[in-house]
Coordinates of C-alpha atoms in Angstrom, one line a residue:
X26 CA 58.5 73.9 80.3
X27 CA 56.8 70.6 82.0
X28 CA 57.4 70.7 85.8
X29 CA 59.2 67.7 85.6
X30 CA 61.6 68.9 82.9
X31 CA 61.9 71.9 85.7
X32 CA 62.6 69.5 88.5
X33 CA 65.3 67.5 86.1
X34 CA 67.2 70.8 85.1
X35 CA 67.3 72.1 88.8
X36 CA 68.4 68.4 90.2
X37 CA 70.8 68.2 87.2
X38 CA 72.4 71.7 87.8
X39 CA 72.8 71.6 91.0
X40 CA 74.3 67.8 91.6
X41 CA 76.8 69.0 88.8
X42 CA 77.9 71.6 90.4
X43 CA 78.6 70.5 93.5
X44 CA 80.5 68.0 91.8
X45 CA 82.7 70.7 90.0
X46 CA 83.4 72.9 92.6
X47 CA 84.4 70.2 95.1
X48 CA 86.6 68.5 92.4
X49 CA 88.0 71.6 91.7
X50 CA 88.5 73.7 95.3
X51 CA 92.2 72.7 96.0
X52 CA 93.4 74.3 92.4
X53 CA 91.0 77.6 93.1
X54 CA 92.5 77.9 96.6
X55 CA 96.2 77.7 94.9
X56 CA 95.0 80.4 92.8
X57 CA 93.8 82.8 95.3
X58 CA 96.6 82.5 97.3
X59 CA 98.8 83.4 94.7
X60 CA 97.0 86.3 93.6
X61 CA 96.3 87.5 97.7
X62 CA 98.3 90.5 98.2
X63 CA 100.2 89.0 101.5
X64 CA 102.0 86.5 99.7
X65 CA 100.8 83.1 98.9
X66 CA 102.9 81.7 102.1
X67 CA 101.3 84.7 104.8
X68 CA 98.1 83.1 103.0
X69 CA 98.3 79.8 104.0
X70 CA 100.7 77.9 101.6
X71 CA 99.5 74.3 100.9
X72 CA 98.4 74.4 104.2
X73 CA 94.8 74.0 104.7
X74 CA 93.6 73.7 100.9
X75 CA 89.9 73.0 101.5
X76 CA 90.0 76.4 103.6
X77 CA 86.3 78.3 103.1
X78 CA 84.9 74.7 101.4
X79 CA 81.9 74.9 103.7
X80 CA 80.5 78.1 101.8
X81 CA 81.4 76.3 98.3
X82 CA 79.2 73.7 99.6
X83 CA 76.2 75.2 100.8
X84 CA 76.5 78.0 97.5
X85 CA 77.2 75.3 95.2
X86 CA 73.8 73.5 94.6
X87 CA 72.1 76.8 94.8
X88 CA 74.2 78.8 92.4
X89 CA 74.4 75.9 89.9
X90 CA 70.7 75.1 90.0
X91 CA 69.7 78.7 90.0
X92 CA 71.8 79.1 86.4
X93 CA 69.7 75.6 85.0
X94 CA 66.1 76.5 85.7
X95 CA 66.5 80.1 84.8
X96 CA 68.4 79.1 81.5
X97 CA 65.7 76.4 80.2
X98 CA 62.8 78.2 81.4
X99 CA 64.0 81.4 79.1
X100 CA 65.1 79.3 76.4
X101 CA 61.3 77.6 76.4
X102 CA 59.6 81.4 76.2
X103 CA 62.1 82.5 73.5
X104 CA 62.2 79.3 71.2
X105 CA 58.9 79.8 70.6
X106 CA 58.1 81.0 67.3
X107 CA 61.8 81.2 66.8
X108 CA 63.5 80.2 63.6
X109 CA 66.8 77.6 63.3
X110 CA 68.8 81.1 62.9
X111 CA 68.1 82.0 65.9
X112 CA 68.6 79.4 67.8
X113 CA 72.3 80.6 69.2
X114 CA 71.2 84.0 70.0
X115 CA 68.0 81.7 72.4
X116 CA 70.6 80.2 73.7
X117 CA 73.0 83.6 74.4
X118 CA 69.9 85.3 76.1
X119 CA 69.1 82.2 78.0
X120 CA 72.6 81.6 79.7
X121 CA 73.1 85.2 80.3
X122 CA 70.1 85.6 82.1
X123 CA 70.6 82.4 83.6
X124 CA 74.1 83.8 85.3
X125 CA 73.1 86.8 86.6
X126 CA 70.3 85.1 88.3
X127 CA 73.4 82.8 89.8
X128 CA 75.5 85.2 90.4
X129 CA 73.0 86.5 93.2
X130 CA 73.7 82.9 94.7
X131 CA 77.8 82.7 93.6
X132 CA 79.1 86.3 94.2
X133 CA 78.4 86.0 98.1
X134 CA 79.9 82.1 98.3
X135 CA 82.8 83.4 96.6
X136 CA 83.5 86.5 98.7
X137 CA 83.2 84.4 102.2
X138 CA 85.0 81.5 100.2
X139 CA 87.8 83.6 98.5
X140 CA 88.6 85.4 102.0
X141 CA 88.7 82.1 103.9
X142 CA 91.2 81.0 101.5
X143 CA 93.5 83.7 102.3
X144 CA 92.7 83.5 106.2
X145 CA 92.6 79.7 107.0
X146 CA 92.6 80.1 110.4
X147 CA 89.0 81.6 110.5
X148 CA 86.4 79.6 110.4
X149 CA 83.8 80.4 107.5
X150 CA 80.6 81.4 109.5
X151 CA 83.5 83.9 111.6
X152 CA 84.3 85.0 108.0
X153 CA 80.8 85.3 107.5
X154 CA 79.8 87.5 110.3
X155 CA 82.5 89.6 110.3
X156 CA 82.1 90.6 106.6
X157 CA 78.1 91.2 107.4
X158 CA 79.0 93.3 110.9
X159 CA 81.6 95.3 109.2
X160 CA 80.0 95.7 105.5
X161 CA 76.6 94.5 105.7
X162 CA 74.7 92.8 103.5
X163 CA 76.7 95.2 100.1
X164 CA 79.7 93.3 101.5
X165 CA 78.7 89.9 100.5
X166 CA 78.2 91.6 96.8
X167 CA 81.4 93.4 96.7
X168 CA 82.5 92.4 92.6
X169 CA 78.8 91.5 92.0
X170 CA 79.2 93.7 88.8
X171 CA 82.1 92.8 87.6
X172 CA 81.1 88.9 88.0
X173 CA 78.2 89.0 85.9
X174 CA 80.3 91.0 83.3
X175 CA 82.7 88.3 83.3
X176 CA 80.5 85.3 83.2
X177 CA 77.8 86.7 80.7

């Protein structure tokens, strides 16, 4: 793969999914209020919907780049030599390796993200912090597993 084909994926991926997750932020914070054990009022209602968009935003780019240049880079070292009928299980190999590679990048967004939207009133670098200080660094991977299970 040509560098600039590289720098297209990575640029492509990542302005794509910021655009995605932005769009999409008020509906995910809905959900994860619903599904927070407290209650989705005691978790913040409709109030504060873009609470814990500041780690979407910085994860975003990142994460969604990440899956890109990982997923055309193996799908240029597998198609070689490959025949037609292989061509969906290229692409299968590709992506999958292409999301746990993200998934390094996501699963810690998400955690800081999903408990911000359940605790509004914390700020996200607060959320941050405290989930390093009272976890470490396993904390920010808590459902790592279970993530890339899900996505690949």
């Amino acid at each position: 793969m040509e560098a600039r084909e590289s720098w297209a994926a990575l640029a492509a991926g990542g302005i794509a999914g910021v655009c995605v997750d932005l769009i999409l932020f008020p509906l995910d914070t809905v959900k994860t209020r619903l599904q927070s054990p407290q209650g989705f009022r005691k978790a913040g209602g409709f109030r504060g919907i873009y609470a814990g968009v500041p780690s979407t935003a910085i994860g975003s780019f990142p994460n969604a780049a990440a899956f890109f240049i990982t997923y055309e880079n193996v799908k240029s070292m597998l198609h070689h030599g490959s025949t037609s009928y292989l061509a969906p299980a290229t692409h299968m190999v590709a992506a999958s390796l292409g999301e746990v590679v993200a998934c390094l990048i996501r699963v810690p967004s998400e955690v800081v993200k999903q408990r911000a939207q359940v605790s509004p009133s914390s700020s996200t670098l607060r959320i941050l912090s405290q989930t390093l200080y009272h976890e470490g660094i396993r904390g920010l991977y808590r459902g790592y597993k279970s993530t890339v299970l899900r996505e690949v």
